[in-house]
Structure formats: C-alpha cells, structure tokens
Coordinates of C-alpha atoms in Angstrom, one line a residue:
Chain A
M87 CA -22.1 8.8 -66.4
T88 CA -22.3 6.2 -69.0
K89 CA -19.3 4.0 -69.0
P90 CA -17.3 4.7 -72.0
N91 CA -17.5 1.2 -73.5
S92 CA -21.4 1.5 -73.2
L93 CA -21.4 4.6 -75.5
T94 CA -22.8 4.3 -79.1
I95 CA -20.4 5.0 -81.8
A96 CA -22.1 8.4 -82.5
E97 CA -21.8 9.4 -78.8
A98 CA -18.1 8.3 -78.5
R99 CA -17.3 10.2 -81.7
E100 CA -18.8 13.4 -80.2
A101 CA -17.0 12.9 -76.8
L102 CA -13.7 12.2 -78.8
R103 CA -14.1 15.5 -80.8
K104 CA -14.8 17.5 -77.8
G105 CA -11.9 16.1 -76.0
D106 CA -14.0 14.8 -73.1
L107 CA -12.8 11.3 -73.8
T108 CA -9.5 9.9 -75.4
S109 CA -9.5 6.8 -77.6
I110 CA -7.0 5.3 -75.1
E111 CA -9.5 5.7 -72.3
L112 CA -12.2 4.3 -74.4
T113 CA -10.1 1.5 -75.6
E114 CA -8.9 0.6 -71.9
A115 CA -12.6 0.6 -70.9
C116 CA -13.3 -2.0 -73.7
L117 CA -10.3 -4.1 -72.8
T118 CA -11.3 -4.2 -69.1
A119 CA -14.8 -5.1 -70.2
I120 CA -13.5 -8.0 -72.4
E121 CA -11.3 -9.2 -69.6
G122 CA -14.2 -9.6 -67.2
A123 CA -16.5 -11.3 -69.9
G124 CA -14.7 -14.5 -70.3
A125 CA -17.9 -16.4 -69.5
L126 CA -19.4 -15.0 -72.7
N127 CA -16.6 -16.5 -74.9
A128 CA -17.2 -13.7 -77.4
F129 CA -13.6 -12.7 -78.0
V130 CA -11.4 -15.6 -79.1
H131 CA -8.2 -13.8 -79.8
C132 CA -7.6 -10.5 -78.0
T133 CA -5.2 -8.0 -79.3
P134 CA -4.6 -5.5 -76.5
D135 CA -1.2 -4.3 -77.6
M136 CA -2.5 -3.7 -81.1
A137 CA -5.5 -1.8 -79.7
R138 CA -3.4 0.6 -77.5
D139 CA -1.0 1.4 -80.4
M140 CA -3.9 2.1 -82.7
A141 CA -5.8 4.2 -79.9
R142 CA -2.8 6.4 -79.4
A143 CA -2.4 6.9 -83.1
A144 CA -6.1 7.7 -83.3
D145 CA -5.8 10.3 -80.4
Q146 CA -3.0 11.9 -82.3
R147 CA -5.1 12.0 -85.4
I148 CA -8.0 13.5 -83.6
R149 CA -5.8 16.2 -82.0
A150 CA -4.4 16.9 -85.4
G151 CA -8.1 17.5 -86.7
E152 CA -7.9 14.6 -89.1
A153 CA -10.4 12.3 -87.6
T154 CA -13.1 10.5 -89.6
A155 CA -16.4 9.2 -88.1
M156 CA -14.7 6.0 -87.0
T157 CA -11.4 7.4 -85.7
G158 CA -10.6 6.1 -82.1
I159 CA -13.7 3.8 -82.2
P160 CA -12.7 0.3 -80.7
V161 CA -14.3 -2.5 -82.6
G162 CA -14.3 -6.3 -82.7
V163 CA -13.7 -8.4 -85.8
K164 CA -15.4 -11.7 -86.6
D165 CA -12.8 -14.4 -86.8
V166 CA -13.6 -15.0 -90.6
F167 CA -11.9 -11.7 -91.5
C168 CA -8.1 -12.0 -92.3
V169 CA -6.3 -9.5 -90.0
K170 CA -2.5 -9.4 -90.8
G171 CA -0.4 -11.0 -88.0
V172 CA -3.5 -12.0 -85.9
P173 CA -4.8 -15.6 -85.9
S174 CA -7.8 -15.8 -88.2
Q175 CA -9.3 -19.3 -88.4
A176 CA -13.1 -18.8 -89.1
G177 CA -13.9 -20.8 -85.9
S178 CA -12.3 -23.9 -87.5
R179 CA -9.6 -26.3 -86.2
I180 CA -8.4 -26.7 -89.8
L181 CA -7.0 -23.2 -89.8
Q182 CA -5.4 -23.6 -86.4
G183 CA -2.2 -21.6 -86.3
F184 CA -3.0 -19.6 -89.5
T185 CA -1.8 -16.0 -89.2
P186 CA -2.6 -14.2 -92.4
E187 CA 0.2 -12.2 -94.2
Y188 CA -2.5 -10.0 -95.6
E189 CA -5.4 -7.7 -94.5
S190 CA -9.1 -8.1 -95.7
T191 CA -10.3 -5.0 -97.4
V192 CA -13.0 -4.4 -94.8
T193 CA -10.5 -4.4 -92.0
R194 CA -8.0 -2.4 -94.0
N195 CA -10.8 0.2 -94.6
L196 CA -11.7 0.3 -90.8
W197 CA -7.9 0.8 -89.8
D198 CA -7.5 3.4 -92.5
A199 CA -10.5 5.2 -91.1
G200 CA -8.9 5.1 -87.6
A201 CA -10.8 2.3 -85.9
V202 CA -9.2 0.5 -83.1
M203 CA -8.8 -3.4 -83.2
L204 CA -9.8 -5.1 -80.0
G205 CA -9.6 -8.8 -81.3
K206 CA -11.3 -11.6 -83.1
L207 CA -14.8 -12.6 -82.3
N208 CA -16.3 -16.1 -82.0
Q209 CA -18.5 -17.6 -84.7
D210 CA -19.9 -20.8 -86.1
E211 CA -17.2 -22.8 -88.0
F212 CA -16.9 -21.2 -91.4
A213 CA -20.1 -19.2 -90.7
M214 CA -22.1 -22.4 -90.9
G215 CA -24.6 -22.5 -88.2
S216 CA -27.4 -20.5 -86.4
T217 CA -26.3 -21.1 -82.7
N218 CA -22.5 -20.7 -82.5
E219 CA -22.3 -24.2 -81.4
S220 CA -20.2 -25.3 -84.3
S221 CA -17.2 -23.2 -83.3
C222 CA -13.8 -24.8 -82.6
Y223 CA -13.7 -22.5 -79.6
G224 CA -16.9 -23.6 -78.0
P225 CA -20.0 -21.4 -78.3
A226 CA -20.4 -17.7 -77.5
V227 CA -22.9 -17.2 -74.8
N228 CA -25.8 -14.7 -75.1
P229 CA -25.6 -11.9 -72.5
W230 CA -29.4 -12.2 -72.2
R231 CA -30.4 -15.3 -70.0
G232 CA -33.5 -17.3 -69.9
P233 CA -35.8 -18.1 -67.1
G234 CA -33.8 -19.5 -64.0
G235 CA -30.4 -18.2 -65.6
T236 CA -30.6 -20.6 -68.5
Q237 CA -27.6 -19.9 -70.9
L238 CA -28.9 -19.0 -74.3
T239 CA -27.3 -19.0 -77.8
P240 CA -26.4 -15.5 -79.1
G241 CA -27.4 -17.0 -82.5
G242 CA -25.1 -17.5 -85.5
S243 CA -23.0 -17.4 -87.2
S244 CA -21.8 -13.9 -86.1
G245 CA -22.9 -14.9 -82.4
G246 CA -19.6 -13.6 -81.0
S247 CA -20.0 -10.2 -82.6
A248 CA -23.6 -10.0 -81.4
A249 CA -22.8 -10.9 -77.8
A250 CA -19.8 -8.6 -77.7
V251 CA -22.0 -5.6 -78.9
A252 CA -24.9 -6.4 -76.6
A253 CA -22.6 -6.8 -73.6
D254 CA -20.7 -3.4 -74.4
L255 CA -17.4 -5.1 -74.9
C256 CA -17.0 -3.0 -78.1
L257 CA -18.8 -0.3 -79.7
G258 CA -19.3 -2.1 -83.0
A259 CA -18.3 -5.4 -84.6
T260 CA -18.0 -6.7 -88.1
G261 CA -20.2 -9.7 -89.1
T262 CA -20.9 -11.7 -92.2
D263 CA -24.2 -12.9 -93.5
T264 CA -24.5 -15.7 -95.9
G265 CA -28.1 -16.9 -94.9
G266 CA -28.9 -14.6 -91.9
S267 CA -25.7 -14.7 -89.9
I268 CA -25.8 -11.0 -89.0
R269 CA -29.5 -10.4 -88.7
Q270 CA -30.4 -13.5 -86.6
P271 CA -27.8 -12.8 -84.0
A272 CA -28.7 -9.2 -83.7
A273 CA -32.3 -10.2 -83.3
F274 CA -31.3 -12.6 -80.5
T275 CA -29.3 -10.1 -78.6
G276 CA -31.2 -6.8 -78.9
T277 CA -28.8 -5.3 -81.3
V278 CA -28.8 -3.9 -84.8
G279 CA -27.4 -5.9 -87.8
L280 CA -27.1 -4.7 -91.4
K281 CA -26.5 -7.1 -94.4
P282 CA -25.6 -4.7 -97.3
T283 CA -26.5 -5.3 -100.9
Y284 CA -24.3 -8.1 -102.3
G285 CA -21.2 -6.2 -103.8
R286 CA -21.5 -3.2 -101.5
V287 CA -18.7 -4.4 -99.4
S288 CA -15.6 -6.3 -100.6
R289 CA -15.2 -10.0 -99.8
W290 CA -11.4 -9.9 -100.4
G291 CA -9.7 -11.5 -97.4
V292 CA -13.0 -12.7 -95.8
I293 CA -12.7 -16.5 -95.6
A294 CA -15.2 -17.8 -98.0
Y295 CA -18.3 -19.9 -97.3
A296 CA -20.6 -19.4 -100.2
S297 CA -19.2 -16.7 -102.6
S298 CA -22.5 -15.8 -104.3
L299 CA -24.2 -15.2 -100.9
D300 CA -21.5 -13.9 -98.6
Q301 CA -21.6 -10.4 -97.5
A302 CA -20.0 -8.5 -94.7
G303 CA -21.7 -5.8 -92.6
P304 CA -21.8 -3.9 -89.4
M305 CA -23.2 -5.0 -86.0
T306 CA -23.9 -2.2 -83.7
R307 CA -26.1 -0.9 -80.9
T308 CA -28.0 1.7 -83.0
V309 CA -29.2 2.2 -86.6
R310 CA -27.1 5.4 -86.7
D311 CA -24.1 3.5 -85.7
A312 CA -24.6 0.9 -88.4
A313 CA -24.8 3.8 -91.0
I314 CA -21.6 5.2 -89.7
M315 CA -19.8 1.9 -89.6
L316 CA -21.0 0.7 -93.0
G317 CA -19.7 3.9 -94.5
A318 CA -16.2 3.0 -93.3
M319 CA -16.3 -0.7 -94.4
A320 CA -17.8 -0.2 -97.8
S321 CA -15.6 0.6 -100.9
A322 CA -15.0 -0.4 -104.4
D323 CA -12.2 -3.0 -104.7
P324 CA -10.1 -4.2 -107.6
Q325 CA -9.3 -7.2 -105.5
D326 CA -12.9 -8.5 -105.5
S327 CA -14.4 -8.5 -109.0
T328 CA -18.0 -8.9 -107.6
C329 CA -17.6 -5.8 -105.5
A330 CA -19.7 -3.0 -107.0
D331 CA -17.8 0.0 -108.6
L332 CA -20.1 2.5 -107.0
P333 CA -19.3 5.5 -104.9
V334 CA -20.0 5.0 -101.1
P335 CA -22.8 7.5 -100.3
D336 CA -22.9 9.3 -96.8
F337 CA -25.4 6.7 -95.3
E338 CA -25.7 8.8 -92.1
A339 CA -26.9 11.8 -94.1
A340 CA -29.8 9.6 -95.3
L341 CA -31.1 9.4 -91.7
T342 CA -33.7 12.2 -92.1
G343 CA -36.5 10.6 -89.9
D344 CA -38.9 11.3 -92.7
I345 CA -40.6 8.2 -94.3
R346 CA -43.9 9.9 -95.4
G347 CA -45.1 8.2 -98.5
K348 CA -42.9 5.3 -98.5
R349 CA -44.7 2.1 -99.5
I350 CA -43.9 -0.8 -97.2
G351 CA -44.7 -4.3 -98.1
I352 CA -46.0 -6.9 -95.8
P353 CA -45.3 -10.3 -97.4
R354 CA -48.1 -12.8 -96.7
E355 CA -45.8 -15.8 -97.2
Y356 CA -43.8 -15.0 -94.1
R357 CA -47.0 -15.6 -91.9
V358 CA -45.8 -19.3 -91.7
E359 CA -47.6 -22.0 -89.8
G360 CA -46.8 -22.2 -86.3
L361 CA -45.5 -18.5 -86.1
P362 CA -45.6 -17.6 -82.4
D363 CA -48.2 -15.2 -81.4
A364 CA -45.5 -12.9 -79.7
I365 CA -43.7 -12.6 -83.1
D366 CA -46.9 -12.1 -85.0
A367 CA -48.0 -9.4 -82.6
L368 CA -44.5 -7.8 -82.8
W369 CA -44.8 -7.7 -86.7
R370 CA -48.1 -6.1 -86.6
R371 CA -47.0 -3.5 -84.1
G372 CA -44.0 -2.8 -86.3
A373 CA -46.2 -2.2 -89.2
E374 CA -48.4 0.2 -87.1
M375 CA -45.3 2.2 -86.0
L376 CA -44.3 2.7 -89.6
R377 CA -47.9 3.6 -90.6
D378 CA -48.0 6.1 -87.8
A379 CA -44.8 7.7 -89.3
G380 CA -46.5 8.2 -92.5
A381 CA -45.7 5.1 -94.5
E382 CA -48.2 3.3 -96.5
I383 CA -48.4 -0.4 -95.4
V384 CA -49.3 -2.7 -98.4
D385 CA -49.9 -6.5 -98.4
I386 CA -47.8 -8.1 -100.9
S387 CA -46.9 -11.5 -102.3
L388 CA -43.5 -13.1 -102.6
P389 CA -44.8 -16.4 -104.1
H390 CA -41.6 -18.4 -104.2
T391 CA -40.6 -17.7 -100.5
K392 CA -41.4 -21.3 -99.5
Y393 CA -38.6 -22.5 -101.7
A394 CA -35.8 -20.3 -100.5
L395 CA -34.8 -22.5 -97.7
P396 CA -34.3 -25.6 -99.8
A397 CA -32.6 -23.6 -102.7
Y398 CA -30.3 -22.1 -100.0
Y399 CA -29.3 -25.5 -98.8
V400 CA -28.3 -26.7 -102.3
I401 CA -26.6 -23.5 -103.5
A402 CA -24.7 -22.6 -100.2
P403 CA -23.2 -26.2 -99.6
A404 CA -22.4 -26.5 -103.4
E405 CA -20.2 -23.4 -103.2
A406 CA -18.9 -24.4 -99.9
S407 CA -17.7 -27.8 -101.2
S408 CA -15.6 -25.9 -103.8
N409 CA -14.4 -23.1 -101.6
L410 CA -13.4 -25.4 -98.9
A411 CA -11.4 -27.7 -101.1
R412 CA -8.5 -25.5 -100.5
Y413 CA -8.2 -26.9 -96.9
D414 CA -6.0 -29.9 -97.7
G415 CA -3.2 -29.7 -95.1
V416 CA -0.5 -28.4 -97.6
R417 CA -0.5 -24.7 -97.6
Y418 CA -1.8 -23.4 -94.4
G419 CA -3.4 -24.6 -91.1
Y420 CA -3.9 -28.1 -89.7
R421 CA -2.4 -31.4 -91.1
A422 CA -3.3 -34.7 -89.6
R423 CA -0.5 -37.0 -88.2
L424 CA 0.1 -39.6 -90.7
S425 CA 0.6 -43.4 -90.4
Q426 CA 3.6 -45.3 -91.9
G427 CA 2.7 -45.7 -95.6
D428 CA 0.0 -43.0 -95.9
G429 CA 0.1 -41.2 -99.1
I430 CA -1.2 -37.9 -100.3
T431 CA -4.9 -39.0 -100.5
E432 CA -4.8 -40.3 -96.9
M433 CA -3.3 -37.0 -95.9
Y434 CA -6.1 -35.0 -97.4
E435 CA -8.8 -37.3 -96.0
K436 CA -7.5 -37.5 -92.5
T437 CA -6.6 -33.9 -92.3
R438 CA -10.1 -32.8 -93.5
A439 CA -11.8 -35.5 -91.2
E440 CA -9.9 -34.2 -88.1
G441 CA -9.8 -30.5 -89.1
F442 CA -13.6 -29.9 -90.1
G443 CA -16.4 -30.3 -87.6
P444 CA -19.5 -32.3 -88.3
E445 CA -21.7 -29.6 -89.8
V446 CA -19.0 -28.4 -92.1
Q447 CA -18.3 -31.9 -93.2
R448 CA -22.0 -32.4 -93.8
R449 CA -22.3 -29.4 -95.9
I450 CA -19.1 -30.1 -97.9
M451 CA -20.6 -33.6 -98.6
I452 CA -24.0 -32.3 -99.5
G453 CA -22.3 -29.9 -101.8
T454 CA -20.2 -32.5 -103.4
Y455 CA -23.3 -34.6 -103.9
V456 CA -25.4 -32.0 -105.6
L457 CA -22.5 -31.1 -107.9
S458 CA -21.6 -34.6 -108.9
A459 CA -22.2 -36.1 -112.2
G460 CA -25.9 -37.1 -112.7
F461 CA -27.3 -34.8 -110.0
Y462 CA -26.0 -31.4 -111.2
D463 CA -29.2 -30.6 -113.2
A464 CA -31.6 -32.1 -110.8
Y465 CA -30.3 -30.3 -107.8
Y466 CA -27.9 -27.5 -108.4
N467 CA -29.3 -26.1 -111.6
R468 CA -32.9 -26.4 -110.4
A469 CA -32.0 -24.5 -107.3
R470 CA -30.3 -21.7 -109.3
K471 CA -33.5 -21.5 -111.5
V472 CA -35.6 -21.2 -108.3
R473 CA -33.2 -18.5 -107.1
A474 CA -33.8 -16.5 -110.3
L475 CA -37.7 -16.7 -109.5
I476 CA -37.0 -15.7 -105.9
R477 CA -35.2 -12.7 -107.1
R478 CA -37.9 -11.9 -109.7
D479 CA -40.5 -11.9 -106.8
F480 CA -38.7 -9.0 -105.3
D481 CA -38.0 -7.2 -108.6
Q482 CA -41.7 -7.4 -109.2
A483 CA -42.6 -5.9 -105.8
F484 CA -40.1 -3.0 -106.3
A485 CA -41.4 -2.4 -109.9
A486 CA -45.0 -2.2 -108.3
G487 CA -43.6 0.7 -106.1
I488 CA -42.8 -0.9 -103.0
D489 CA -39.9 0.6 -101.3
S490 CA -39.1 -1.9 -98.6
I491 CA -40.4 -5.0 -97.0
L492 CA -41.2 -5.7 -93.3
A493 CA -40.8 -9.2 -91.9
P494 CA -39.9 -10.9 -88.7
A495 CA -36.2 -11.6 -88.2
T496 CA -36.5 -15.0 -86.5
P497 CA -39.2 -17.5 -85.8
S498 CA -38.4 -17.3 -82.0
A499 CA -36.4 -15.5 -79.4
A500 CA -32.9 -16.8 -78.4
F501 CA -33.2 -20.4 -77.2
P502 CA -31.0 -22.4 -74.8
L503 CA -27.6 -23.5 -75.8
G504 CA -27.7 -27.3 -76.6
S505 CA -31.4 -27.5 -77.3
V506 CA -31.2 -28.0 -81.1
D507 CA -31.1 -31.6 -82.0
K508 CA -27.9 -31.8 -84.1
G509 CA -28.8 -35.2 -85.5
D510 CA -31.8 -33.5 -87.2
P511 CA -30.0 -30.9 -89.6
V512 CA -33.2 -30.1 -91.3
Q513 CA -34.7 -28.8 -88.1
M514 CA -31.6 -26.7 -87.5
Y515 CA -31.9 -25.2 -90.9
L516 CA -35.5 -24.0 -90.3
N517 CA -34.0 -21.2 -88.0
D518 CA -33.0 -19.4 -91.3
V519 CA -36.5 -19.4 -92.8
F520 CA -37.0 -15.6 -92.6
T521 CA -33.4 -14.6 -93.5
V522 CA -32.1 -16.8 -96.4
T523 CA -34.3 -15.2 -99.1
L524 CA -32.7 -12.0 -98.9
N525 CA -29.2 -13.5 -99.6
L526 CA -30.6 -15.4 -102.6
A527 CA -31.9 -12.1 -103.9
G528 CA -28.7 -10.2 -103.1
L529 CA -30.7 -7.5 -101.3
P530 CA -29.9 -5.3 -98.3
G531 CA -31.6 -6.0 -95.0
I532 CA -31.4 -4.8 -91.5
A533 CA -32.6 -6.3 -88.2
V534 CA -33.8 -4.0 -85.5
P535 CA -34.7 -4.7 -81.9
V536 CA -38.5 -3.9 -81.5
G537 CA -39.8 -5.6 -78.4
Q538 CA -39.4 -8.4 -75.9
D539 CA -41.2 -11.7 -75.3
A540 CA -43.0 -12.8 -72.2
Q541 CA -39.6 -13.8 -70.7
G542 CA -38.1 -10.4 -71.3
L543 CA -35.9 -11.6 -74.2
P544 CA -35.3 -9.3 -77.2
L545 CA -37.2 -9.8 -80.5
G546 CA -36.3 -8.1 -83.8
L547 CA -37.9 -7.2 -87.1
Q548 CA -36.1 -6.9 -90.4
L549 CA -36.6 -4.6 -93.3
F550 CA -35.5 -5.4 -96.8
G551 CA -34.5 -2.6 -99.2
R552 CA -33.9 -2.1 -102.8
P553 CA -30.5 -3.0 -104.3
F554 CA -27.7 -0.5 -103.4
E555 CA -30.3 1.8 -101.4
E556 CA -29.0 1.1 -97.9
G557 CA -29.4 4.8 -97.0
D558 CA -33.1 4.7 -97.6
L559 CA -33.3 1.4 -95.8
L560 CA -31.3 2.8 -92.7
N561 CA -33.7 5.8 -92.6
Q562 CA -36.7 3.5 -92.4
A563 CA -35.0 1.3 -89.8
Q564 CA -34.2 4.3 -87.7
V565 CA -37.8 5.4 -87.7
L566 CA -38.9 1.9 -86.5
E567 CA -36.0 1.9 -83.9
R568 CA -37.2 5.2 -82.4
A569 CA -41.0 4.3 -82.5
A570 CA -40.1 1.0 -80.8
G571 CA -37.9 2.7 -78.2
F572 CA -36.1 -0.6 -77.3
V573 CA -33.7 0.4 -74.5
A574 CA -33.5 -2.9 -72.4
K575 CA -30.1 -4.1 -71.6
P576 CA -29.1 -7.5 -70.1
D577 CA -28.5 -7.8 -66.5
R578 CA -24.7 -8.1 -66.1
W579 CA -24.1 -11.8 -64.7
W580 CA -20.9 -12.7 -66.3
Chain B
M1294 CA -34.5 -39.8 -102.0
S1295 CA -32.5 -42.4 -99.9
I1296 CA -28.9 -42.6 -100.0
T1297 CA -27.2 -46.0 -99.7
E1298 CA -24.1 -46.7 -97.6
D1299 CA -22.1 -47.2 -100.8
Q1300 CA -23.3 -43.7 -102.0
A1301 CA -22.3 -42.1 -98.8
R1302 CA -19.0 -43.7 -99.0
K1303 CA -18.5 -42.5 -102.6
V1304 CA -19.4 -39.0 -101.7
A1305 CA -17.1 -38.9 -98.6
H1306 CA -14.3 -40.0 -100.9
L1307 CA -15.0 -37.3 -103.6
A1308 CA -15.0 -34.8 -100.8
R1309 CA -11.6 -36.3 -99.5
I1310 CA -13.0 -36.8 -95.9
A1311 CA -12.3 -39.9 -94.2
V1312 CA -15.4 -41.6 -92.8
D1313 CA -15.2 -44.8 -90.8
D1314 CA -17.5 -47.7 -92.1
A1315 CA -19.2 -47.7 -88.8
A1316 CA -20.4 -44.0 -89.4
L1317 CA -21.6 -44.7 -92.9
P1318 CA -25.2 -45.7 -91.9
A1319 CA -25.8 -42.5 -89.9
L1320 CA -24.2 -40.4 -92.6
A1321 CA -26.5 -41.9 -95.3
R1322 CA -29.5 -41.2 -93.2
E1323 CA -28.5 -37.5 -92.5
L1324 CA -27.7 -36.9 -96.2
G1325 CA -30.9 -38.6 -97.2
S1326 CA -33.1 -36.4 -95.0
I1327 CA -31.4 -33.2 -96.3
L1328 CA -31.9 -34.3 -100.0
H1329 CA -35.4 -35.2 -99.3
F1330 CA -35.9 -31.7 -97.9
M1331 CA -34.5 -30.3 -101.1
E1332 CA -36.9 -32.2 -103.2
Q1333 CA -39.6 -29.6 -102.5
L1334 CA -37.8 -27.8 -105.3
N1335 CA -39.4 -30.3 -107.8
E1336 CA -42.8 -28.5 -107.1
V1337 CA -41.7 -25.4 -108.8
D1338 CA -42.3 -24.8 -112.3
V1339 CA -39.0 -23.6 -113.8
A1340 CA -39.7 -24.1 -117.4
G1341 CA -38.0 -21.4 -119.4
V1342 CA -36.1 -20.0 -116.4
E1343 CA -32.3 -19.4 -116.8
P1344 CA -30.3 -20.5 -113.9
M1345 CA -29.0 -17.5 -111.9
T1346 CA -25.3 -16.9 -112.4
S1347 CA -25.0 -13.5 -110.9
V1348 CA -27.2 -11.7 -108.3
T1349 CA -26.1 -8.3 -109.4
P1350 CA -26.8 -7.4 -113.1
M1351 CA -23.2 -6.2 -113.4
R1352 CA -20.7 -7.4 -116.0
L1353 CA -17.6 -8.7 -114.3
K1354 CA -14.8 -6.1 -114.2
R1355 CA -11.7 -6.5 -116.3
R1356 CA -8.3 -5.6 -115.4
K1357 CA -5.1 -5.2 -117.3
D1358 CA -3.2 -8.3 -117.6
Q1359 CA 0.0 -7.4 -115.6
V1360 CA 2.1 -8.5 -112.8
T1361 CA 1.1 -6.6 -109.7
S1362 CA 2.9 -8.4 -106.9
G1363 CA 5.3 -11.3 -106.5
S1364 CA 8.7 -12.4 -105.0
M1365 CA 7.2 -13.4 -101.6
A1366 CA 7.7 -17.0 -101.4
D1367 CA 8.8 -16.9 -97.7
R1368 CA 5.6 -15.2 -96.8
I1369 CA 3.4 -17.6 -98.9
L1370 CA 5.2 -20.5 -97.2
S1371 CA 5.1 -19.0 -93.7
N1372 CA 1.9 -20.8 -92.7
A1373 CA 2.6 -24.2 -94.2
P1374 CA 2.5 -27.3 -91.9
D1375 CA 5.6 -28.4 -93.7
A1376 CA 7.8 -26.3 -96.0
R1377 CA 11.4 -27.0 -97.1
E1378 CA 13.8 -25.3 -99.4
G1379 CA 11.2 -23.0 -100.8
F1380 CA 8.5 -25.6 -101.5
F1381 CA 5.6 -27.0 -99.8
A1382 CA 6.4 -30.5 -98.6
V1383 CA 3.9 -33.4 -99.0
P1384 CA 4.0 -37.2 -98.7
K1385 CA 5.4 -39.0 -101.7
V1386 CA 3.0 -38.7 -104.6
V1387 CA 4.8 -40.7 -107.4
E1388 CA 6.5 -44.1 -106.5

C-alpha cells in the first residue's frame, strides 16, 4: 500500500472521507518523513505541535461531516508567507527572529479550509534566485540526483517547496512566483507548479519582493491537486487592493479531460539559440500529445519575448528596492551591533550590509540606480513601456482565438548546486528566460512534468492561459499530464 | 554603460548599504554588466506606448475611510530589536 505521505491530495481526501485514514495518521507520516529528510534542507522551521493540533481538529471536522477538499491535508508553507507565531524570514538573515503577529490571507484560507501546517519551507532570500543558494539557511537539495550522486539544485526561489513535494514530505506546498519561482522548481523536481493570474490570490501577509509581479500559487504532485489547492488559497481580499473581486470558481470541476477544438499556440520566439535537443524534442512531443487529444496546434509570434528578461531585471529590482527599504533594523528582525559614535545612518547601513545577502544587495542597488534622478526615464519608464508591449503580444494572440500557449519551462534540467558563477549575475538571470514573460503579462501559467532527459532527470513544459481562466488552463494541463504519463520518482538516498 | 567607483559608492549610500572601499571596483563591474544587459531595451520602438501601471485592467478598490483596528502597540513592538516604554528605540538622531 502507498505510504500515506505519498498519496496525492485527491487520494488522501478520499481515504479521509471513507475513514480509511485519519488526518493524524497522515500528519504523523509526513512528520516522520520530514524528520528523515534533513539532508534535503527543505523544511527550515518545523511545527509538529501545531500540525498535530490541527490534524486532530480536522479529524473531528471530518467526522462531523463538515470537511472541505483540503480538510486534514498536511501542507508545507514557503518561508515568505507570514504565519502567526511561526518564524517567517523569507530566507533572509535580516528577518532573523521575526515572528509575525498576523496571518497571511493565503495561509488563513488554508487553515480555514482545514489544511494542516507542517512547517516553513526553504527558499532563495526574498525569493530572489533560481537555485535556492541565496537562502540564509543554506540551499535546499533536489531529491533527484545527477550522475554519480551529484547534488542538484531544486531550483528557486520556491526550491524547498518543490523538494518537499517531490520527496513526499508533504502533500502540497505553497509557493510564490515573481519571475518563475513556482514553475522552474516544479520543472526541476518533476512536480506541478501553478502561477495564478495576478490578482487571483491575495498578497496580504506575503513578504513582498516585486509587488506588481508577485503571485502565490500551489505546488503539488498532480494537476488535480493544484486545482484543489488553488481553490482553497484563492479569495477576494479587502486587505489587498490588487486582489481581484471575483468569485473563486470550482477549478476541479473544470477538469473535464475534453480539450477538443482548443487552439494552442507555439510561440516561435521561444525556440532560442542553443536550446538543448532534449528540451526541443520534449516541446514537440507535448504539442503532439495535445494535438492527439483534439487541440489545434498553431504557430504564433510573441515578438517582444526577447525583451522580457531585461525588462524584468529593471522592474523587479526597482520594486524590490522600494519594498525592502522597510528593513532598517528598527521595527523587526536583525540590527547590527554598532560602534561608539555610530548614528542612525550607520545603523541602517551596517544592518542592511550584514542582514542582506549579496544577491539581494545587488538587486536593491540596481533598483536604486534605475529609479534615481536622471535614469528613471531611460531605464524604469522604458521597461514599463516594453512591459505594456509584452502584454499586448499576448492580448493579440488571445484576440486571434488562441486559448493557451505551450512552451518549455526551463532551458535545461536541474543542474549541480554551486555550478552557477555568482560573479556573473547576467548568466544566472538567463535561467528565467522562459518564465518571466508570464509575470510581466500577469497571466496564469502551469508547469507540468512531461519527460526525462538522458540522465533520467525530470523535464517540464508550461502552458500559459488567458487571464482568470485557470480552470480552462488546468484542464489542458491535465490532458498533457495524462498523455505524458510521468510517474518517475527520485530514488530515496536522503 | 560603465559605472565608476564613485557612482557605485553613491548608489550604495542611496540604498543605505555599507560597502567597503575595497569592494567598490567589483561592485561597479557587476552593476555595469547588469546595466549593459538592460540596454537591449533601447532597441525597442516604444513611441506612443504608455508605461504599464497595472497589469490587470481593474480600477483600484476603494474602501470606507474608517478605523478598523488599533490599540495593539505591544504587538507591534514585539518584534523590535530595541523597544522601550512603548516606543521603537534608535540611536540618537538629533544632537
């Protein structure tokens, strides 16, 4: 029999309802799995007492016949979400010791639905990174290993979430996606990652990186689980004025398996120079699977794709420099030890130099530069104009009758930890080449595991959908998931 | 675009991040390479394009101007590195 912690959310829901399994049994199985997975460094703050209390309450609720789809389901929470009374530091030393006095809307919604909190998950510092190596806790490790047992990155920034879901430490996890931070780690670990439309999920209580791009979403083992979990995470929210005042549809009900007549675009600009053959072949195979299921595959053009990465690396740091100004050593978190005679400016400057890691400092300074007098128009305003053109590319494709767009999720499979030259930030940023466009356009997107490379490492494709049509997107993603039949799991070495 | 050490020092100060003089040349090089990468944006014809201010075509929500919470100074101060007598404490600001 499948171990409880290896069940999908849908399977566990069924077993809980039938009484074949209790939430406390399921939760204990996850806690045991977490305890045995220290080598993955996925969970950074574990909350076993809270988990057991919540599981017992969920079991009562299930017995009383008042369960929702998420009642009794143990989940992990990316460190970037504020959970009341639980350390929440977004992977940064500068938030050392910070214990929120309030709850993020996403986690509040999950707990209200009866989900069980297992703990906080590793991530790149302030969600800035694609390898998890900028975390103050040290990197999370991919449960998939390379040739000869090489340790690989689980991707980032939601690398702890992806590693935990892939290694069966939890049934689902929350992630956030500012430039690909849900979809890239999902692709690197053979899991499913959904970035909803900007505004579908509240950002209240999610420690901010770039507010016009940040969006929280579910990371799960199946598309159906992503539909279930998104339903519990999403809500309108008076606390977040950018959160859409729209009813949350039943995303699971949209999973009909019928995509006949859907027009799926293949954007020629994503066939970039140097795209590995394995990725190109996977992409073609994915298109064939969707065609075989009755979709029409259409070549399309998104002409400004090439400019998404430079536009992103202006806009995101600009917003970060403003958002991260609040970490000043006064109200919460870390404060540097001061020397005799140091004033408030030295306190700010030393606190921020010691509290932020190198990549965060770099992005704050780039953001400061592009917003500074004399450069605002040349960099920031120009990037926002290019962003408008990127969105227009998508609007025109949708207006021409395209329902969704199929593209690779990443330019490679997971690579070894420590292999990216940190002295060459631009090289590092190229990891995000297929993912950032979606954030700039505010659209929903999902990464689905579709195949493996010659080394047996998972490879994913992503589908982009129309705004606020996550149900339709999930339905197409599930057809792709079923056709691909990806069932591989990493061998347990940890 | 290349960045001088003086410009790097200025941007670090604007960002309130202490950077040792010895680290300035490397910082200037890094910032320069990132800004060089961004200069691709100059290839795009943006004539007549409005800068995007909101990715969703929604009007920002309005709410009633009313007090909805308060009287929780102790909770607000509970995470402060240094709080005294109901205030955040910082080094002397005014001589």
